[in-house]
């Protein structure tokens, strides 16, 4: 099978063929990361040095980056292979550093000369390794050095140096940035430790740390960030040696004495350090004993400079390895003898609550392998003492496992018995992340948890994070140590008191009305007479109120001019314009308050790290997410339209209201919309008609009318019912965009929404509509005859009770002043109710200062396009404080998951119906978050995608998969499985730009 190469590879193949003279069929190229691999083959294996000579001369005159696409990162190395056709492995391989082409060419020319003279002399050109150049701090050389490892993983590397100013110092410092780009999203744990080891191995000077940014090719936002501590190993050793760590002291002394061929062993007994000096290499036992004066001259200055904490003296021995008695001994007093501050041991300091001592002991506990800490930076500990809680954060290039870290720390703190500390909270995260990955807490004693002030809602770690990471707001947060059970018990007590107070108040009001008495109260002598008096009083008041109301309504109607029949409840064009303007103003107000609350942190947005050297987070800034302007809500209009509709209800309020809005749109425009969006709540919230219409206009499809017919809980059966039975053939669009996912096709679960619809009167009428329509094609005489028969049947059904009721109504109507004008009163009240509903909607929008409150109070407030615009942004830490996390195993939407069954049958009906009517059907598998896609749901999603790919072979049907488009872009979602209006805007743009969708042309 012939393979078509991408354009970039075709150009590279042609260039190699022209440079070497090898036919293009004998040249193969591959780009992996920053490496270019070139395979040259022929009937005979190409000559190594001649091929390299031609290729290197061409490299001197060509910039390879011009032969690749603009998205491809720079090429640092070229690997050239040669082999005979048909062989599996190449006969030779040569690596070329593109920054040293001249030296490579000199080496090749000397090799060609040596071959001609049949000489065995080696080439004289010296190729400098990328490691040597990288140690000098050159960012390009650092990138080349890292690419030697990462290119095998398909990851390309770029390095940059950016200055930054820390809040703790006024001087600017340099920060090293490493940008990793790949066609996939590599796990941070895969790259974290190799990159950290490579960077620390270079022993770079002038950098405190480095930031690793991983990004998928084509994406604008980084996938994840990683912070690598570049503190030199010598500094780390001296820091631990200062606290009296034996291994660190031994390492430092070994480095000093290694030039003297002396080995050192160190031990600590009580407060005295014992140092044994032996020959470094003495296999035969003939090496001389280390000289005392030379050893002391090297050891004494080091120990005095270190001044180890809690070590008062040092005893130094000189002997041969294996001897039981030393040849010489010397004793040395250390600075702790003369300075009491150095005399206290780290453990004693930690018992008093000294934070630096606690940090050292914890880091030593969590980094038992000193070599591993020096290679990668190890586990870093940050401490915060707040009230009676000790918060401890552990971070490392790879997040420390909770099982290995939490128990060690809590046992150690419990052993210390720090005064005033009644609890420990431990957190773990990856270096470079803003929020911890996990948290763990233990109380060391009984603590007074509740405070009289009302505590706001916050995540389990929000207090700690707000203290260590500067927050965007300065709102006070009280007592983060409260557990869920304590908060629940506190709320229960308050609620119990409130209920008791409310019950007593209601009881007093009922007793004052004289209609109720207390159960234990003694009965009066004449209860019948007392009850009769009360009934007469209240009956008289009711009759007077009725007469007065009738008189007032009659006066109002008499003074009001006859009103013309209201043809439409939609606002006029001027009102629509005003509503759009108010929507825009509301959006601007929201932006103003948002920017005001974040003014403090805006000055430091250019820096990834904050004052405490914690990074700001993995996600990009989300202050300016794009979205279509908010439109006027149609809730009040939809309710009135549904109430006035002649069609019976479907037992699903949203279906009734969406249908009423759709019918009103048809009455206003006279034609159905060009595009109809349908599906469940994922369609209702996930595709913005206004954004889609605007994006289509920019693509050359102007004036496309779009309506969103999304219904909460809609399955394939519901969609089939709406398209084939609810909508008339003349009301169908040119293209249907079905936006949903796998759970709408689950035939194994109970379809509650469709069952509710099937039990309604509207469903029965819609199902009978088709045969009724067919019978209506008969002659007019038959139709009139049937109408007369129906009238006769209805008259026969009138009962005697109804006759009496009608006669009483007529008698009372003759006495009433408003009964004759009841239609005008009804129209007036409906109009006032509509105006009141619109005013309430506009008022609630004006009062909104952030998206949260408005979303809670108007969750079903669709606009006149049927779209539900939500501004809430999904925050897992806050969301799962309010709602429990439900895994796929316990999700009823995926219960007994199977795509075959009643939902599949409904889908096949939709396919046949749209094909017969030549309506294009597009199914969009809507985006989901990574939190939602656990392994169980992922398996179901894969099964559903295979099912859809099979169905995509049908004509007039197109399947587009966006389910994993933005798995980590939580700001595009309102909850784990539903988009907000920002995500809907992006989906609408994506659909408009899709060349596979046959959008209608006007």
PDB file of N, CA and C in Angstrom, residues 698-731:
ATOM      1  N   UNK A 698     -19.062  34.816   9.480  1.00  0.00           N
ATOM      2  CA  UNK A 698     -17.654  35.054   9.140  1.00  0.00           C
ATOM      3  C   UNK A 698     -17.102  34.004   8.193  1.00  0.00           C
ATOM      4  N   UNK A 699     -17.739  32.821   8.149  1.00  0.00           N
ATOM      5  CA  UNK A 699     -17.298  31.757   7.258  1.00  0.00           C
ATOM      6  C   UNK A 699     -17.987  31.815   5.896  1.00  0.00           C
ATOM      7  N   UNK A 700     -18.819  32.836   5.679  1.00  0.00           N
ATOM      8  CA  UNK A 700     -19.469  32.966   4.385  1.00  0.00           C
ATOM      9  C   UNK A 700     -20.878  32.440   4.338  1.00  0.00           C
ATOM     10  N   UNK A 701     -21.515  32.250   5.509  1.00  0.00           N
ATOM     11  CA  UNK A 701     -22.905  31.803   5.578  1.00  0.00           C
ATOM     12  C   UNK A 701     -23.714  32.857   6.335  1.00  0.00           C
ATOM     13  N   UNK A 702     -24.061  33.969   5.704  1.00  0.00           N
ATOM     14  CA  UNK A 702     -24.744  35.050   6.445  1.00  0.00           C
ATOM     15  C   UNK A 702     -26.214  34.731   6.683  1.00  0.00           C
ATOM     16  N   UNK A 703     -26.751  35.409   7.710  1.00  0.00           N
ATOM     17  CA  UNK A 703     -28.191  35.380   8.014  1.00  0.00           C
ATOM     18  C   UNK A 703     -28.715  33.964   8.255  1.00  0.00           C
ATOM     19  N   UNK A 704     -27.939  33.119   8.918  1.00  0.00           N
ATOM     20  CA  UNK A 704     -28.396  31.773   9.256  1.00  0.00           C
ATOM     21  C   UNK A 704     -29.165  31.845  10.568  1.00  0.00           C
ATOM     22  N   UNK A 705     -30.433  31.417  10.530  1.00  0.00           N
ATOM     23  CA  UNK A 705     -31.290  31.438  11.712  1.00  0.00           C
ATOM     24  C   UNK A 705     -31.110  30.131  12.476  1.00  0.00           C
ATOM     25  N   UNK A 706     -30.796  30.218  13.785  1.00  0.00           N
ATOM     26  CA  UNK A 706     -30.497  29.047  14.607  1.00  0.00           C
ATOM     27  C   UNK A 706     -31.403  29.073  15.836  1.00  0.00           C
ATOM     28  N   UNK A 707     -31.947  27.903  16.196  1.00  0.00           N
ATOM     29  CA  UNK A 707     -32.768  27.785  17.409  1.00  0.00           C
ATOM     30  C   UNK A 707     -32.308  26.558  18.193  1.00  0.00           C
ATOM     31  N   UNK A 708     -32.227  26.712  19.516  1.00  0.00           N
ATOM     32  CA  UNK A 708     -31.805  25.628  20.401  1.00  0.00           C
ATOM     33  C   UNK A 708     -33.034  25.004  21.046  1.00  0.00           C
ATOM     34  N   UNK A 709     -33.310  23.727  20.703  1.00  0.00           N
ATOM     35  CA  UNK A 709     -34.484  23.007  21.214  1.00  0.00           C
ATOM     36  C   UNK A 709     -34.040  21.977  22.260  1.00  0.00           C
ATOM     37  N   UNK A 710     -33.018  22.314  23.049  1.00  0.00           N
ATOM     38  CA  UNK A 710     -32.537  21.383  24.062  1.00  0.00           C
ATOM     39  C   UNK A 710     -33.550  21.178  25.175  1.00  0.00           C
ATOM     40  N   UNK A 711     -33.614  19.936  25.684  1.00  0.00           N
ATOM     41  CA  UNK A 711     -34.556  19.573  26.748  1.00  0.00           C
ATOM     42  C   UNK A 711     -33.798  18.763  27.795  1.00  0.00           C
ATOM     43  N   UNK A 712     -33.897  19.160  29.034  1.00  0.00           N
ATOM     44  CA  UNK A 712     -33.224  18.423  30.102  1.00  0.00           C
ATOM     45  C   UNK A 712     -33.667  16.960  30.112  1.00  0.00           C
ATOM     46  N   UNK A 713     -32.699  16.046  30.125  1.00  0.00           N
ATOM     47  CA  UNK A 713     -33.003  14.630  30.212  1.00  0.00           C
ATOM     48  C   UNK A 713     -33.438  13.990  28.911  1.00  0.00           C
ATOM     49  N   UNK A 714     -33.320  14.716  27.798  1.00  0.00           N
ATOM     50  CA  UNK A 714     -33.770  14.165  26.520  1.00  0.00           C
ATOM     51  C   UNK A 714     -32.874  13.011  26.080  1.00  0.00           C
ATOM     52  N   UNK A 715     -33.478  11.910  25.681  1.00  0.00           N
ATOM     53  CA  UNK A 715     -32.760  10.752  25.141  1.00  0.00           C
ATOM     54  C   UNK A 715     -33.053  10.650  23.658  1.00  0.00           C
ATOM     55  N   UNK A 716     -32.572   9.575  23.037  1.00  0.00           N
ATOM     56  CA  UNK A 716     -32.835   9.373  21.617  1.00  0.00           C
ATOM     57  C   UNK A 716     -34.333   9.220  21.364  1.00  0.00           C
ATOM     58  N   UNK A 717     -35.052   8.598  22.289  1.00  0.00           N
ATOM     59  CA  UNK A 717     -36.494   8.455  22.127  1.00  0.00           C
ATOM     60  C   UNK A 717     -37.202   9.812  22.156  1.00  0.00           C
ATOM     61  N   UNK A 718     -36.770  10.693  23.045  1.00  0.00           N
ATOM     62  CA  UNK A 718     -37.375  12.018  23.133  1.00  0.00           C
ATOM     63  C   UNK A 718     -37.105  12.810  21.858  1.00  0.00           C
ATOM     64  N   UNK A 719     -35.863  12.760  21.377  1.00  0.00           N
ATOM     65  CA  UNK A 719     -35.514  13.483  20.151  1.00  0.00           C
ATOM     66  C   UNK A 719     -36.322  12.943  18.973  1.00  0.00           C
ATOM     67  N   UNK A 720     -36.455  11.637  18.879  1.00  0.00           N
ATOM     68  CA  UNK A 720     -37.242  11.030  17.807  1.00  0.00           C
ATOM     69  C   UNK A 720     -38.696  11.488  17.875  1.00  0.00           C
ATOM     70  N   UNK A 721     -39.257  11.544  19.073  1.00  0.00           N
ATOM     71  CA  UNK A 721     -40.651  11.959  19.243  1.00  0.00           C
ATOM     72  C   UNK A 721     -40.843  13.413  18.821  1.00  0.00           C
ATOM     73  N   UNK A 722     -39.899  14.292  19.209  1.00  0.00           N
ATOM     74  CA  UNK A 722     -40.025  15.712  18.875  1.00  0.00           C
ATOM     75  C   UNK A 722     -39.934  15.918  17.366  1.00  0.00           C
ATOM     76  N   UNK A 723     -38.955  15.275  16.734  1.00  0.00           N
ATOM     77  CA  UNK A 723     -38.725  15.508  15.305  1.00  0.00           C
ATOM     78  C   UNK A 723     -39.843  14.916  14.452  1.00  0.00           C
ATOM     79  N   UNK A 724     -40.290  13.710  14.782  1.00  0.00           N
ATOM     80  CA  UNK A 724     -41.232  13.014  13.891  1.00  0.00           C
ATOM     81  C   UNK A 724     -42.699  13.250  14.236  1.00  0.00           C
ATOM     82  N   UNK A 725     -42.991  13.602  15.492  1.00  0.00           N
ATOM     83  CA  UNK A 725     -44.393  13.681  15.891  1.00  0.00           C
ATOM     84  C   UNK A 725     -44.816  15.053  16.392  1.00  0.00           C
ATOM     85  N   UNK A 726     -43.926  15.773  17.075  1.00  0.00           N
ATOM     86  CA  UNK A 726     -44.321  17.069  17.629  1.00  0.00           C
ATOM     87  C   UNK A 726     -44.280  18.158  16.559  1.00  0.00           C
ATOM     88  N   UNK A 727     -43.195  18.215  15.798  1.00  0.00           N
ATOM     89  CA  UNK A 727     -43.035  19.241  14.776  1.00  0.00           C
ATOM     90  C   UNK A 727     -43.726  18.824  13.486  1.00  0.00           C
ATOM     91  N   UNK A 728     -44.394  19.800  12.870  1.00  0.00           N
ATOM     92  CA  UNK A 728     -45.012  19.556  11.567  1.00  0.00           C
ATOM     93  C   UNK A 728     -43.928  19.486  10.487  1.00  0.00           C
ATOM     94  N   UNK A 729     -44.213  18.827   9.361  1.00  0.00           N
ATOM     95  CA  UNK A 729     -43.214  18.782   8.277  1.00  0.00           C
ATOM     96  C   UNK A 729     -42.782  20.170   7.814  1.00  0.00           C
ATOM     97  N   UNK A 730     -43.704  21.127   7.827  1.00  0.00           N
ATOM     98  CA  UNK A 730     -43.353  22.485   7.394  1.00  0.00           C
ATOM     99  C   UNK A 730     -42.551  23.238   8.438  1.00  0.00           C
ATOM    100  N   UNK A 731     -42.425  22.681   9.643  1.00  0.00           N
ATOM    101  CA  UNK A 731     -41.685  23.340  10.721  1.00  0.00           C
ATOM    102  C   UNK A 731     -40.277  22.794  10.892  1.00  0.00           C
TER     103      UNK A 731
END
